[in-house]
mmCIF file of C-alpha atoms in Angstrom:
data_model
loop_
_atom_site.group_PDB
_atom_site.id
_atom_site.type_symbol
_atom_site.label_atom_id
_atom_site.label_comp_id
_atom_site.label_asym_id
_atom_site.label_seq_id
_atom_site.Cartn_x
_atom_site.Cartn_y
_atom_site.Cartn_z
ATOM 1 C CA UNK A 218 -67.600 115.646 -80.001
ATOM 2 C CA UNK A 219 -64.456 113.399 -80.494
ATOM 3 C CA UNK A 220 -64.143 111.494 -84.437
ATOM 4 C CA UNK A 221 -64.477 108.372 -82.647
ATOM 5 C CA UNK A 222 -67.631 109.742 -81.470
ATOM 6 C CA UNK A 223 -68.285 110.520 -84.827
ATOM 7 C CA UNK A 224 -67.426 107.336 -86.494
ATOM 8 C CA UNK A 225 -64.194 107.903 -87.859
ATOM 9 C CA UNK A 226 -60.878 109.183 -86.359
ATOM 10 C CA UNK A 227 -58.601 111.209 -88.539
ATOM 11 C CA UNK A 228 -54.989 110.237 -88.903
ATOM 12 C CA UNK A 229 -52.921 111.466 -86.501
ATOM 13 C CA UNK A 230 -50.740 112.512 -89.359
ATOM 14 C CA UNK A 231 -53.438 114.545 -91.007
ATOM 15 C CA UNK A 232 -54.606 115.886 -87.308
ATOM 16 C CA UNK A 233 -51.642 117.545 -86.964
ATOM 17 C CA UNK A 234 -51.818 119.553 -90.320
ATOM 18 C CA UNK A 235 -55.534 121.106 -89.060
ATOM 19 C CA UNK A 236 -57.851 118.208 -90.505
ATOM 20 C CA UNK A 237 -60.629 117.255 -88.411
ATOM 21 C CA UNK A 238 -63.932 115.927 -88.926
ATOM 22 C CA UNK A 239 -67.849 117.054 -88.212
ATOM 23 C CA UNK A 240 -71.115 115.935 -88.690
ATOM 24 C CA UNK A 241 -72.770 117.303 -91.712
ATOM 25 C CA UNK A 242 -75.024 120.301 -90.930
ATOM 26 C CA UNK A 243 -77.622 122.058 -92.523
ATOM 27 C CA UNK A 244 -75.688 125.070 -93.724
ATOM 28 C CA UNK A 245 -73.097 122.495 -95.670
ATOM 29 C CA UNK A 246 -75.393 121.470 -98.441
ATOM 30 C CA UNK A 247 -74.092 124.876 -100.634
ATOM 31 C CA UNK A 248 -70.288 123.762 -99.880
ATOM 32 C CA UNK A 249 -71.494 120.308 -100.503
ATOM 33 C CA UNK A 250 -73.238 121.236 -104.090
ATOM 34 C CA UNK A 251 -70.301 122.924 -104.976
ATOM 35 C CA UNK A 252 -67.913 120.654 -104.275
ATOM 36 C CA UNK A 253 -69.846 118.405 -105.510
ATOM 37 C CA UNK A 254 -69.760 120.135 -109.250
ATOM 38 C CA UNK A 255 -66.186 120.665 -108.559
ATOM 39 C CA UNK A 256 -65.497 117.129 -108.820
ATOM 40 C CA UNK A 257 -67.767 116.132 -111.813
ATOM 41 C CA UNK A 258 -67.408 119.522 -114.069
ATOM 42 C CA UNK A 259 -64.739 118.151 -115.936
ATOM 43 C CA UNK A 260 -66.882 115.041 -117.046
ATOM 44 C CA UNK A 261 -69.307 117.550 -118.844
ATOM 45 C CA UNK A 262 -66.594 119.866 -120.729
ATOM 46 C CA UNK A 263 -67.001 117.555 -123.760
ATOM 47 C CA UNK A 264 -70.469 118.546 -124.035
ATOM 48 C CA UNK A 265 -70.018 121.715 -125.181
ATOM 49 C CA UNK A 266 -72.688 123.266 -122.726
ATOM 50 C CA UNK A 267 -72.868 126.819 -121.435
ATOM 51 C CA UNK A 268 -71.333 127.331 -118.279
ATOM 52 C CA UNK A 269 -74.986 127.998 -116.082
ATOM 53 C CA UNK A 270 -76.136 124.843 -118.027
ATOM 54 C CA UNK A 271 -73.345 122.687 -116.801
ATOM 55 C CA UNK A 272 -73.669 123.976 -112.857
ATOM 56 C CA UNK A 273 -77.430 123.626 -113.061
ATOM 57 C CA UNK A 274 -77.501 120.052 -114.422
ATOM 58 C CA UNK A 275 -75.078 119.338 -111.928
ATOM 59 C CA UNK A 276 -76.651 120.645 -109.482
ATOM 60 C CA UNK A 277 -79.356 118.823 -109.913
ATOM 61 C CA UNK A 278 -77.122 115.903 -109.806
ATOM 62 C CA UNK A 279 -76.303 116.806 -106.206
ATOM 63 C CA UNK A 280 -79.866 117.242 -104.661
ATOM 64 C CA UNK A 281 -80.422 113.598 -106.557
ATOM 65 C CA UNK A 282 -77.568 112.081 -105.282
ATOM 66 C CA UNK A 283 -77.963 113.785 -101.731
ATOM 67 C CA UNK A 284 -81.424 112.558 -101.424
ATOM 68 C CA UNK A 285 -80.607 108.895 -102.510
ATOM 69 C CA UNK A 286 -77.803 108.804 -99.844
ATOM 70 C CA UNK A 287 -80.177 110.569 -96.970
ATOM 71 C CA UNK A 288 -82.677 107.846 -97.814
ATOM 72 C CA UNK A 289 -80.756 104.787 -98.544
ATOM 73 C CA UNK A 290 -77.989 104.480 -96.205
ATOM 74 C CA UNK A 291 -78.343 103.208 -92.837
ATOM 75 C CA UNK A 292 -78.743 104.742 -89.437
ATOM 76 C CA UNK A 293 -75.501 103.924 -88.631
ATOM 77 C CA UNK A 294 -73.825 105.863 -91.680
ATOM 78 C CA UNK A 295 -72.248 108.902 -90.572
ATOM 79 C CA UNK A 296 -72.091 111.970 -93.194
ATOM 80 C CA UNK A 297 -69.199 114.137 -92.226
ATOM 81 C CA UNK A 298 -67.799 117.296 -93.703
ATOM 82 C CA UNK A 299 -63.401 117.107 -93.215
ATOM 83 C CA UNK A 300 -62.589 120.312 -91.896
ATOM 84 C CA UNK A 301 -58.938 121.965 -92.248
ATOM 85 C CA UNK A 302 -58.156 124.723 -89.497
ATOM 86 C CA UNK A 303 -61.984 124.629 -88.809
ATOM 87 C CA UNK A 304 -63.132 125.463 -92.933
ATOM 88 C CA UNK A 305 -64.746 123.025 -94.814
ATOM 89 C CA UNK A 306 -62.545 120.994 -96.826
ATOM 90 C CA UNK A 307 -64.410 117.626 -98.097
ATOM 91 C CA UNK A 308 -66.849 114.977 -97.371
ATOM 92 C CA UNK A 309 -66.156 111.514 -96.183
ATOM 93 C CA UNK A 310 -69.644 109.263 -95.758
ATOM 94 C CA UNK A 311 -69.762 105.980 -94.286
ATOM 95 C CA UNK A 312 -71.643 103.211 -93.918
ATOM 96 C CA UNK A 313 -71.336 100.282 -90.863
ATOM 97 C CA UNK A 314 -74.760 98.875 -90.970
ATOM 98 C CA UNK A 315 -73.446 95.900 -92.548
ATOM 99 C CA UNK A 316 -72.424 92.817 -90.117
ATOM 100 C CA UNK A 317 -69.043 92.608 -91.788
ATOM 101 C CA UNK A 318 -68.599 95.159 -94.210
ATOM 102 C CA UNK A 319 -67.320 99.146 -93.532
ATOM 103 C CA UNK A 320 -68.636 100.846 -96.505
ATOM 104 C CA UNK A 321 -66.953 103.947 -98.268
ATOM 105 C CA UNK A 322 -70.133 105.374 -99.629
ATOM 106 C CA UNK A 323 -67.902 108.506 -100.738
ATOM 107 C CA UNK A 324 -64.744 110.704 -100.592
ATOM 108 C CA UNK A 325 -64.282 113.790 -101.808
ATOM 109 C CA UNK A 326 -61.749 116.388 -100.908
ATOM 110 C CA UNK A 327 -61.378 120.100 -102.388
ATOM 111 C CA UNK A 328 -59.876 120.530 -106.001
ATOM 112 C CA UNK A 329 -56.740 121.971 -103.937
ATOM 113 C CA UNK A 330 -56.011 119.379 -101.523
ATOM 114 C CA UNK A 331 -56.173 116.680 -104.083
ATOM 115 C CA UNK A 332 -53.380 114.498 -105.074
ATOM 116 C CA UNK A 333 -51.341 115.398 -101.698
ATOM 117 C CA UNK A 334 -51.980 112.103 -99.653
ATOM 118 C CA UNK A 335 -55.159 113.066 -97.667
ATOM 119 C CA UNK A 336 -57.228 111.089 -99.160
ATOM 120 C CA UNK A 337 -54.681 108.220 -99.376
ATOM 121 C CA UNK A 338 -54.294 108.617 -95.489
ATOM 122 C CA UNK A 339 -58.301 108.638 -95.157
ATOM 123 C CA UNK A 340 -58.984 105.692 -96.872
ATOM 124 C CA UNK A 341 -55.902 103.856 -95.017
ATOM 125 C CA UNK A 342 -57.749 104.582 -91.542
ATOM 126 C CA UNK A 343 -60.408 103.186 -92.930
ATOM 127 C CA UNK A 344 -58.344 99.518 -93.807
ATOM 128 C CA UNK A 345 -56.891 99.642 -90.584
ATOM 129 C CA UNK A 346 -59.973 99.810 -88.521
ATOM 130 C CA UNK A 347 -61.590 97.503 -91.000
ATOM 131 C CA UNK A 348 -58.760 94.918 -90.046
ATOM 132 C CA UNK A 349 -58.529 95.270 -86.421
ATOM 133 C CA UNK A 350 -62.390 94.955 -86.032
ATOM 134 C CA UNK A 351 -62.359 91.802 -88.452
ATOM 135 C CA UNK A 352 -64.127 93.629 -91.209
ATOM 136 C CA UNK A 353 -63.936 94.582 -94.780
ATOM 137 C CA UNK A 354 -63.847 97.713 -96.557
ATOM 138 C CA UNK A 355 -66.303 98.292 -99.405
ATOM 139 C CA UNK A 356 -67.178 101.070 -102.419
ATOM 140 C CA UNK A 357 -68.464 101.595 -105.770
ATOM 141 C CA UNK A 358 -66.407 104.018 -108.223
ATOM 142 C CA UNK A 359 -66.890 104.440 -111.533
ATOM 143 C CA UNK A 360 -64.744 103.085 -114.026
ATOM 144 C CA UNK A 361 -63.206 106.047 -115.561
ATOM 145 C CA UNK A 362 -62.637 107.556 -112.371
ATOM 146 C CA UNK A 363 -59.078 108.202 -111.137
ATOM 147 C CA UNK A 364 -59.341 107.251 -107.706
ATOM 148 C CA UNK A 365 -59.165 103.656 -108.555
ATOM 149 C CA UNK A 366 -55.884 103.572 -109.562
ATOM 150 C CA UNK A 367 -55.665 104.596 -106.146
ATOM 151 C CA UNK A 368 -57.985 101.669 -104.040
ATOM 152 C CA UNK A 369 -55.960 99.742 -106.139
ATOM 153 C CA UNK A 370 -52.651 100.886 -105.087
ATOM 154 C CA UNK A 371 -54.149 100.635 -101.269
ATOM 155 C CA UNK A 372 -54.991 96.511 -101.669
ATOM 156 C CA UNK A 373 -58.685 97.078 -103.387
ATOM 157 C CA UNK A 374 -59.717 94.041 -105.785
ATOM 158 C CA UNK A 375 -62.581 94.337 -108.242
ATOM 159 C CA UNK A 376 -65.147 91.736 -107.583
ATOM 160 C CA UNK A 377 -68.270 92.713 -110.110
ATOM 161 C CA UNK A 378 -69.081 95.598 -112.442
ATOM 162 C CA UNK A 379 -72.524 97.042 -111.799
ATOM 163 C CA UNK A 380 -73.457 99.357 -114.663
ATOM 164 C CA UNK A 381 -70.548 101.784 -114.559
ATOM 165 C CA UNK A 382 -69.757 101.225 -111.485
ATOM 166 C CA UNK A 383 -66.689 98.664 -110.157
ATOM 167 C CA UNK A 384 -67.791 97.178 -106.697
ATOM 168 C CA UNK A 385 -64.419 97.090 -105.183
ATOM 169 C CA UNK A 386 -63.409 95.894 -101.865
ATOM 170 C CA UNK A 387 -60.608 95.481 -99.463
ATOM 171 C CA UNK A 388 -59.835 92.842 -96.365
ATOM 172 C CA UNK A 389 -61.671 89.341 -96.074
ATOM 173 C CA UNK A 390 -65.040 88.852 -97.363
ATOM 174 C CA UNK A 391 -65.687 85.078 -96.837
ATOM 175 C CA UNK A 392 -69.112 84.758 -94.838
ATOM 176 C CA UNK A 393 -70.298 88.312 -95.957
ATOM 177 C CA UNK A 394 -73.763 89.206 -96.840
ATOM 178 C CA UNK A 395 -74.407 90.139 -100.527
ATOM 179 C CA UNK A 396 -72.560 93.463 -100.750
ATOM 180 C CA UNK A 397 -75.197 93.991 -104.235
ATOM 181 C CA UNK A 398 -77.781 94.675 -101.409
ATOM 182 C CA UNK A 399 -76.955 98.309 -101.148
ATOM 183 C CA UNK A 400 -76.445 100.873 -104.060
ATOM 184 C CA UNK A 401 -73.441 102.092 -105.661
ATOM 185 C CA UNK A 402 -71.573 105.652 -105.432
ATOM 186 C CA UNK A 403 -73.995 107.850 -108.479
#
């Protein structure tokens, strides 16, 4: 299976370090929890919680969040695990069962291939399919989280805070259906 079968193509670039994509399996859901709590422990070290506290509430926070995305997004969103060399190294979902819009329902990459460009070279194939199929790119990220210095960097506007969450979005809008009809990143 090709990544345009899949939904997504990776960047040449990125190809030709080892990254791929795959659909989501089965057997991903422990990488996925722990990546997962790899991303959001930090948030919790100002609680003051024991260690097995802090994995099992967030934990918890995975099967929640996993279960709202099974369930909410459409048929046509594709779950993928990024792969480097063939070993798991991320998740990129998304979402095209909007008329107009692409959505970014999530991105996240292992703690050791962040802030090296991958996910900047993700999200960029992303914009460029968006604009040569006459779409827009959507997402939801929280407001204290880093990677929105980053969609903003890449062309992202705000256009309406939703609880915690900043619905951002990238490439022409006008004659869109109400992005608010589908839930934010939790």
């Amino acid at each position: 299976m090709t990544g345009t079968d899949l939904g997504f193509e990776m960047p040449q670039e990125l190809a030709a370090r080892g990254f791929a994509v795959r659909p989501r399996r089965a057997d991903d859901t422990d990488f996925l929890r722990e990546l997962y709590i790899s991303f959001r422990w930090a948030e919790l070290e100002a609680a003051g919680w024991p260690e097995a506290t802090r994995h099992a509430f967030l934990a918890d926070q995975f099967r929640l969040q996993d279960h709202h995305y099974a369930n909410h997004y459409s048929a046509a969103a594709a779950f993928l695990i990024i792969t480097r060399d063939g070993a798991p190294a991320g998740r990129l979902y998304i979402d095209r069962g909007a008329a107009r819009e692409i959505r970014l329902v999530d991105i996240i990459l292992v703690p050791a291939l962040t802030g090296q460009g991958i996910g900047s070279a993700i999200v960029r194939a992303l914009l460029d399919e968006a604009a040569r199929t006459g779409r827009f790119v959507g997402l939801h990220v929280e407001s204290d989280n880093p990677a929105r210095r980053l969609y903003r960097r890449l062309g992202f506007v705000d256009c309406r805070l939703e609880g915690p969450y900043h619905y951002m979005t990238w490439g022409d809008v006008g004659g869109a259906p109400d992005p608010a009809a589908t839930a934010p990143l939790s």
